[in-house]
């Protein structure tokens, strides 16, 4: 947007922060082919990143930092050899540390989007690491062209982004700090709401036989929560389930 308006990125951040500019998400959805629709109904079939930010020493003096100062630089080319250790060394230990031990025997699914650098569901190195300590952690891909079925795209990243927009980072380190602070400021209540919205989108997808011809439902979650009637799970009519199971078997 800064490029299109021919202004500095810092100016855009300030205008968003003071309310002159308001972030807006495009609600246009991609067209789905029949194969995509079946993938939406069965996310565990096969389907067709986030930058890592290492630190490197500065090579030349500048007014901002001296030679040798450690500076954060994003990796420009992300590959499977980069995402694999990130999953094994960071994601898996975090899950084991926080997951209730009494429930560790049940399958835990880590959903990835369809970016090419992500490793496959049957990656042997990941599978070996994911089975340690009695856990059953598995990879799966989100259905293609279906951002509403990615809980991060659906609400979590948007909520993080709205908090991050209130900052005005000038470099990669400040951007990382702003994102991490925004993550820490996220309330569990907001996350619960996002997962309920995800469930409602799943039901709408099933009603549309795997399509995306629907609007994201508004559940009045805040009102239900005030009345102490906010559900943990949403009910899907058994007739809809049976209809889509028959479709998948065709």
mmCIF file of C-alpha atoms in Angstrom:
data_model
loop_
_atom_site.group_PDB
_atom_site.id
_atom_site.type_symbol
_atom_site.label_atom_id
_atom_site.label_comp_id
_atom_site.label_asym_id
_atom_site.label_seq_id
_atom_site.Cartn_x
_atom_site.Cartn_y
_atom_site.Cartn_z
ATOM 1 C CA UNK A 1 0.000 0.000 0.000
ATOM 2 C CA UNK A 2 2.893 2.330 0.817
ATOM 3 C CA UNK A 3 4.341 1.720 -2.658
ATOM 4 C CA UNK A 4 0.991 2.339 -4.365
ATOM 5 C CA UNK A 5 0.509 5.610 -2.452
ATOM 6 C CA UNK A 6 4.165 6.632 -2.929
ATOM 7 C CA UNK A 7 4.683 7.271 0.782
ATOM 8 C CA UNK A 8 6.958 5.757 3.438
ATOM 9 C CA UNK A 9 5.866 2.605 5.283
ATOM 10 C CA UNK A 10 6.330 4.423 8.605
ATOM 11 C CA UNK A 11 3.813 7.044 7.439
ATOM 12 C CA UNK A 12 1.271 4.321 6.657
ATOM 13 C CA UNK A 13 1.783 2.814 10.137
ATOM 14 C CA UNK A 14 1.221 6.229 11.752
ATOM 15 C CA UNK A 15 -1.944 6.827 9.719
ATOM 16 C CA UNK A 16 -3.294 3.394 10.726
ATOM 17 C CA UNK A 17 -2.391 4.041 14.346
ATOM 18 C CA UNK A 18 -4.166 7.423 14.464
ATOM 19 C CA UNK A 19 -7.211 6.050 12.645
ATOM 20 C CA UNK A 20 -6.851 7.949 9.365
ATOM 21 C CA UNK A 21 -6.448 4.633 7.545
ATOM 22 C CA UNK A 22 -8.385 1.529 8.503
ATOM 23 C CA UNK A 23 -7.179 -2.023 7.666
ATOM 24 C CA UNK A 24 -9.677 -3.983 5.587
ATOM 25 C CA UNK A 25 -9.739 -7.682 4.665
ATOM 26 C CA UNK A 26 -11.033 -8.672 1.225
ATOM 27 C CA UNK A 27 -13.937 -11.126 1.520
ATOM 28 C CA UNK A 28 -13.746 -12.351 -2.110
ATOM 29 C CA UNK A 29 -13.306 -16.132 -2.142
ATOM 30 C CA UNK A 30 -11.476 -18.242 -4.743
ATOM 31 C CA UNK A 31 -13.484 -20.394 -7.155
ATOM 32 C CA UNK A 32 -13.443 -24.073 -6.222
ATOM 33 C CA UNK A 33 -13.324 -27.014 -8.622
ATOM 34 C CA UNK A 34 -15.029 -30.301 -7.718
ATOM 35 C CA UNK A 35 -11.772 -31.739 -6.381
ATOM 36 C CA UNK A 36 -11.351 -28.756 -4.075
ATOM 37 C CA UNK A 37 -14.864 -29.285 -2.700
ATOM 38 C CA UNK A 38 -14.121 -32.880 -1.737
ATOM 39 C CA UNK A 39 -10.881 -31.741 -0.125
ATOM 40 C CA UNK A 40 -12.862 -29.264 1.987
ATOM 41 C CA UNK A 41 -15.099 -32.065 3.217
ATOM 42 C CA UNK A 42 -12.166 -34.442 3.915
ATOM 43 C CA UNK A 43 -9.096 -32.468 5.039
ATOM 44 C CA UNK A 44 -7.011 -35.614 5.574
ATOM 45 C CA UNK A 45 -6.722 -36.425 1.879
ATOM 46 C CA UNK A 46 -3.562 -35.395 -0.019
ATOM 47 C CA UNK A 47 -3.278 -31.824 -1.253
ATOM 48 C CA UNK A 48 -1.320 -30.090 -3.749
ATOM 49 C CA UNK A 49 5.817 -19.847 5.741
ATOM 50 C CA UNK A 50 6.505 -18.170 7.719
ATOM 51 C CA UNK A 51 9.924 -16.482 7.501
ATOM 52 C CA UNK A 52 12.612 -17.548 9.935
ATOM 53 C CA UNK A 53 14.692 -14.653 11.213
ATOM 54 C CA UNK A 54 18.355 -15.462 11.993
ATOM 55 C CA UNK A 55 20.866 -12.948 13.313
ATOM 56 C CA UNK A 56 23.972 -11.975 11.369
ATOM 57 C CA UNK A 57 26.838 -9.601 12.262
ATOM 58 C CA UNK A 58 26.778 -6.203 10.548
ATOM 59 C CA UNK A 59 29.674 -5.958 8.067
ATOM 60 C CA UNK A 60 29.978 -2.169 7.856
ATOM 61 C CA UNK A 61 29.611 0.721 10.276
ATOM 62 C CA UNK A 62 26.519 2.888 9.984
ATOM 63 C CA UNK A 63 24.888 5.635 12.019
ATOM 64 C CA UNK A 64 22.564 3.008 13.539
ATOM 65 C CA UNK A 65 25.003 0.190 14.404
ATOM 66 C CA UNK A 66 28.695 -0.622 14.453
ATOM 67 C CA UNK A 67 30.526 -3.423 12.674
ATOM 68 C CA UNK A 68 29.932 -6.781 14.355
ATOM 69 C CA UNK A 69 26.572 -5.843 15.879
ATOM 70 C CA UNK A 70 24.151 -8.754 15.550
ATOM 71 C CA UNK A 71 21.332 -7.778 13.186
ATOM 72 C CA UNK A 72 18.207 -9.762 12.388
ATOM 73 C CA UNK A 73 17.737 -10.579 8.714
ATOM 74 C CA UNK A 74 14.885 -12.630 7.233
ATOM 75 C CA UNK A 75 15.785 -15.662 5.138
ATOM 76 C CA UNK A 76 14.625 -14.917 1.609
ATOM 77 C CA UNK A 77 14.266 -18.528 0.425
ATOM 78 C CA UNK A 78 12.415 -20.930 2.736
ATOM 79 C CA UNK A 79 12.786 -24.652 1.967
ATOM 80 C CA UNK A 80 11.728 -27.949 3.549
ATOM 81 C CA UNK A 81 15.190 -28.172 5.126
ATOM 82 C CA UNK A 82 14.349 -24.999 7.054
ATOM 83 C CA UNK A 83 10.729 -25.741 7.993
ATOM 84 C CA UNK A 84 11.479 -29.323 9.142
ATOM 85 C CA UNK A 85 13.837 -28.383 12.028
ATOM 86 C CA UNK A 86 11.496 -25.524 12.955
ATOM 87 C CA UNK A 87 8.686 -28.048 13.449
ATOM 88 C CA UNK A 88 10.845 -30.639 15.198
ATOM 89 C CA UNK A 89 12.873 -28.308 17.425
ATOM 90 C CA UNK A 90 10.283 -25.629 18.222
ATOM 91 C CA UNK A 91 6.697 -26.717 17.520
ATOM 92 C CA UNK A 92 6.843 -30.290 18.870
ATOM 93 C CA UNK A 93 8.558 -29.371 22.189
ATOM 94 C CA UNK A 94 6.042 -26.539 22.701
ATOM 95 C CA UNK A 95 3.114 -28.940 22.199
ATOM 96 C CA UNK A 96 4.570 -31.516 24.605
ATOM 97 C CA UNK A 97 5.212 -28.856 27.244
ATOM 98 C CA UNK A 98 1.631 -27.531 27.199
ATOM 99 C CA UNK A 99 -0.509 -30.538 26.269
ATOM 100 C CA UNK A 100 -2.309 -32.301 29.167
ATOM 101 C CA UNK A 101 -0.440 -35.540 29.917
ATOM 102 C CA UNK A 102 -3.733 -37.395 30.465
ATOM 103 C CA UNK A 103 -4.699 -36.708 26.844
ATOM 104 C CA UNK A 104 -1.346 -37.294 25.146
ATOM 105 C CA UNK A 105 -2.380 -40.636 23.612
ATOM 106 C CA UNK A 106 -5.045 -39.060 21.393
ATOM 107 C CA UNK A 107 -3.982 -37.843 17.921
ATOM 108 C CA UNK A 108 -2.889 -34.198 17.721
ATOM 109 C CA UNK A 109 -3.061 -32.672 14.223
ATOM 110 C CA UNK A 110 -0.717 -29.859 13.162
ATOM 111 C CA UNK A 111 -2.339 -28.198 10.153
ATOM 112 C CA UNK A 112 -0.135 -26.589 7.521
ATOM 113 C CA UNK A 113 -1.159 -24.509 4.541
ATOM 114 C CA UNK A 114 -0.197 -25.628 1.051
ATOM 115 C CA UNK A 115 3.015 -23.638 0.667
ATOM 116 C CA UNK A 116 5.692 -25.686 -1.104
ATOM 117 C CA UNK A 117 8.329 -25.359 1.661
ATOM 118 C CA UNK A 118 6.127 -27.327 4.089
ATOM 119 C CA UNK A 119 7.115 -30.974 4.591
ATOM 120 C CA UNK A 120 4.728 -33.777 3.654
ATOM 121 C CA UNK A 121 2.451 -35.707 5.988
ATOM 122 C CA UNK A 122 4.672 -38.785 5.700
ATOM 123 C CA UNK A 123 8.022 -37.114 6.402
ATOM 124 C CA UNK A 124 9.951 -39.861 8.233
ATOM 125 C CA UNK A 125 12.131 -37.521 10.294
ATOM 126 C CA UNK A 126 9.100 -35.638 11.588
ATOM 127 C CA UNK A 127 7.145 -38.838 12.286
ATOM 128 C CA UNK A 128 9.995 -40.248 14.379
ATOM 129 C CA UNK A 129 10.257 -37.050 16.426
ATOM 130 C CA UNK A 130 6.472 -36.711 16.752
ATOM 131 C CA UNK A 131 6.104 -40.140 18.388
ATOM 132 C CA UNK A 132 8.466 -39.435 21.270
ATOM 133 C CA UNK A 133 7.236 -39.498 24.878
ATOM 134 C CA UNK A 134 4.077 -41.402 23.923
ATOM 135 C CA UNK A 135 2.591 -38.587 21.819
ATOM 136 C CA UNK A 136 0.765 -39.108 18.522
ATOM 137 C CA UNK A 137 1.336 -35.843 16.621
ATOM 138 C CA UNK A 138 0.477 -35.807 12.919
ATOM 139 C CA UNK A 139 0.671 -33.345 10.046
ATOM 140 C CA UNK A 140 -2.213 -32.466 7.751
ATOM 141 C CA UNK A 141 -2.785 -29.823 5.074
ATOM 142 C CA UNK A 142 -5.634 -27.355 4.952
ATOM 143 C CA UNK A 143 -7.948 -27.788 1.932
ATOM 144 C CA UNK A 144 -6.739 -25.877 -1.136
ATOM 145 C CA UNK A 145 -8.166 -22.383 -1.736
ATOM 146 C CA UNK A 146 -10.010 -22.488 1.586
ATOM 147 C CA UNK A 147 -8.750 -19.722 3.914
ATOM 148 C CA UNK A 148 -11.894 -20.017 6.081
ATOM 149 C CA UNK A 149 -10.710 -23.485 7.150
ATOM 150 C CA UNK A 150 -7.368 -22.145 8.386
ATOM 151 C CA UNK A 151 -7.925 -20.942 11.935
ATOM 152 C CA UNK A 152 -4.888 -18.650 11.672
ATOM 153 C CA UNK A 153 -6.132 -16.868 8.532
ATOM 154 C CA UNK A 154 -9.715 -16.904 9.784
ATOM 155 C CA UNK A 155 -9.139 -14.835 12.896
ATOM 156 C CA UNK A 156 -5.954 -15.360 14.879
ATOM 157 C CA UNK A 157 -3.521 -13.600 12.521
ATOM 158 C CA UNK A 158 -6.071 -10.851 11.912
ATOM 159 C CA UNK A 159 -6.343 -10.223 15.645
ATOM 160 C CA UNK A 160 -2.552 -10.260 16.005
ATOM 161 C CA UNK A 161 -2.236 -7.912 13.037
ATOM 162 C CA UNK A 162 -4.723 -5.435 14.463
ATOM 163 C CA UNK A 163 -2.591 -5.199 17.613
ATOM 164 C CA UNK A 164 0.639 -5.010 15.606
ATOM 165 C CA UNK A 165 -0.755 -2.137 13.499
ATOM 166 C CA UNK A 166 -0.827 -0.053 16.679
ATOM 167 C CA UNK A 167 2.985 -0.156 16.719
ATOM 168 C CA UNK A 168 5.263 1.390 14.083
ATOM 169 C CA UNK A 169 8.264 -0.948 13.633
ATOM 170 C CA UNK A 170 11.242 0.519 11.766
ATOM 171 C CA UNK A 171 13.265 -2.680 11.265
ATOM 172 C CA UNK A 172 12.997 -6.468 11.455
ATOM 173 C CA UNK A 173 13.856 -6.613 15.178
ATOM 174 C CA UNK A 174 11.120 -4.126 16.052
ATOM 175 C CA UNK A 175 8.657 -5.994 13.826
ATOM 176 C CA UNK A 176 9.445 -9.306 15.569
ATOM 177 C CA UNK A 177 9.092 -7.623 18.960
ATOM 178 C CA UNK A 178 5.742 -6.070 17.957
ATOM 179 C CA UNK A 179 4.374 -9.420 16.749
ATOM 180 C CA UNK A 180 5.553 -11.253 19.886
ATOM 181 C CA UNK A 181 4.071 -8.564 22.130
ATOM 182 C CA UNK A 182 0.789 -8.722 20.209
ATOM 183 C CA UNK A 183 0.779 -12.507 20.644
ATOM 184 C CA UNK A 184 1.295 -12.134 24.399
ATOM 185 C CA UNK A 185 -1.531 -9.573 24.575
ATOM 186 C CA UNK A 186 -4.026 -11.938 22.899
ATOM 187 C CA UNK A 187 -6.773 -13.002 25.288
ATOM 188 C CA UNK A 188 -7.854 -16.654 25.593
ATOM 189 C CA UNK A 189 -11.413 -15.385 25.079
ATOM 190 C CA UNK A 190 -10.512 -14.159 21.588
ATOM 191 C CA UNK A 191 -8.965 -17.509 20.680
ATOM 192 C CA UNK A 192 -12.067 -19.364 21.866
ATOM 193 C CA UNK A 193 -14.211 -17.118 19.669
ATOM 194 C CA UNK A 194 -12.019 -17.796 16.625
ATOM 195 C CA UNK A 195 -12.303 -21.565 17.062
ATOM 196 C CA UNK A 196 -16.094 -21.293 17.316
ATOM 197 C CA UNK A 197 -16.106 -19.303 14.081
ATOM 198 C CA UNK A 198 -13.990 -22.051 12.506
ATOM 199 C CA UNK A 199 -16.567 -24.650 13.527
ATOM 200 C CA UNK A 200 -19.376 -22.547 12.076
ATOM 201 C CA UNK A 201 -17.479 -22.249 8.767
ATOM 202 C CA UNK A 202 -16.981 -26.016 8.681
ATOM 203 C CA UNK A 203 -20.738 -26.488 9.029
ATOM 204 C CA UNK A 204 -21.422 -23.961 6.250
ATOM 205 C CA UNK A 205 -18.954 -25.783 3.983
ATOM 206 C CA UNK A 206 -20.789 -29.046 4.642
ATOM 207 C CA UNK A 207 -24.153 -27.434 3.925
ATOM 208 C CA UNK A 208 -22.747 -26.290 0.559
ATOM 209 C CA UNK A 209 -21.379 -29.797 -0.219
ATOM 210 C CA UNK A 210 -17.778 -28.643 0.057
ATOM 211 C CA UNK A 211 -18.294 -25.282 -1.654
ATOM 212 C CA UNK A 212 -17.636 -21.771 -0.393
ATOM 213 C CA UNK A 213 -20.891 -20.076 -1.414
ATOM 214 C CA UNK A 214 -21.667 -18.778 2.062
ATOM 215 C CA UNK A 215 -21.012 -15.881 4.404
ATOM 216 C CA UNK A 216 -19.028 -16.377 7.594
ATOM 217 C CA UNK A 217 -21.772 -16.727 10.251
ATOM 218 C CA UNK A 218 -22.118 -14.145 13.004
ATOM 219 C CA UNK A 219 -22.862 -15.991 16.234
ATOM 220 C CA UNK A 220 -23.155 -13.052 18.674
ATOM 221 C CA UNK A 221 -20.441 -14.705 20.745
ATOM 222 C CA UNK A 222 -20.005 -11.758 23.106
ATOM 223 C CA UNK A 223 -23.706 -11.706 23.912
ATOM 224 C CA UNK A 224 -23.830 -15.469 24.452
ATOM 225 C CA UNK A 225 -20.788 -15.234 26.687
ATOM 226 C CA UNK A 226 -22.407 -12.517 28.828
ATOM 227 C CA UNK A 227 -25.424 -14.786 29.228
ATOM 228 C CA UNK A 228 -23.099 -17.712 30.016
ATOM 229 C CA UNK A 229 -24.580 -19.614 27.060
ATOM 230 C CA UNK A 230 -21.509 -19.686 24.816
ATOM 231 C CA UNK A 231 -21.048 -23.289 23.591
ATOM 232 C CA UNK A 232 -17.724 -25.091 23.375
ATOM 233 C CA UNK A 233 -18.823 -27.012 20.279
ATOM 234 C CA UNK A 234 -21.410 -26.393 17.585
ATOM 235 C CA UNK A 235 -23.915 -29.032 16.503
ATOM 236 C CA UNK A 236 -24.119 -30.188 12.875
ATOM 237 C CA UNK A 237 -27.312 -31.868 11.688
ATOM 238 C CA UNK A 238 -26.818 -35.597 11.041
ATOM 239 C CA UNK A 239 -28.586 -35.320 7.655
ATOM 240 C CA UNK A 240 -25.882 -32.909 6.467
ATOM 241 C CA UNK A 241 -23.160 -35.286 7.668
ATOM 242 C CA UNK A 242 -24.720 -38.270 5.884
ATOM 243 C CA UNK A 243 -25.202 -36.265 2.667
ATOM 244 C CA UNK A 244 -21.520 -35.310 2.546
ATOM 245 C CA UNK A 245 -20.313 -38.794 3.478
ATOM 246 C CA UNK A 246 -22.264 -40.110 0.497
ATOM 247 C CA UNK A 247 -20.680 -37.423 -1.697
ATOM 248 C CA UNK A 248 -17.181 -38.424 -0.627
ATOM 249 C CA UNK A 249 -17.873 -42.054 -1.480
ATOM 250 C CA UNK A 250 -18.847 -41.235 -5.072
#
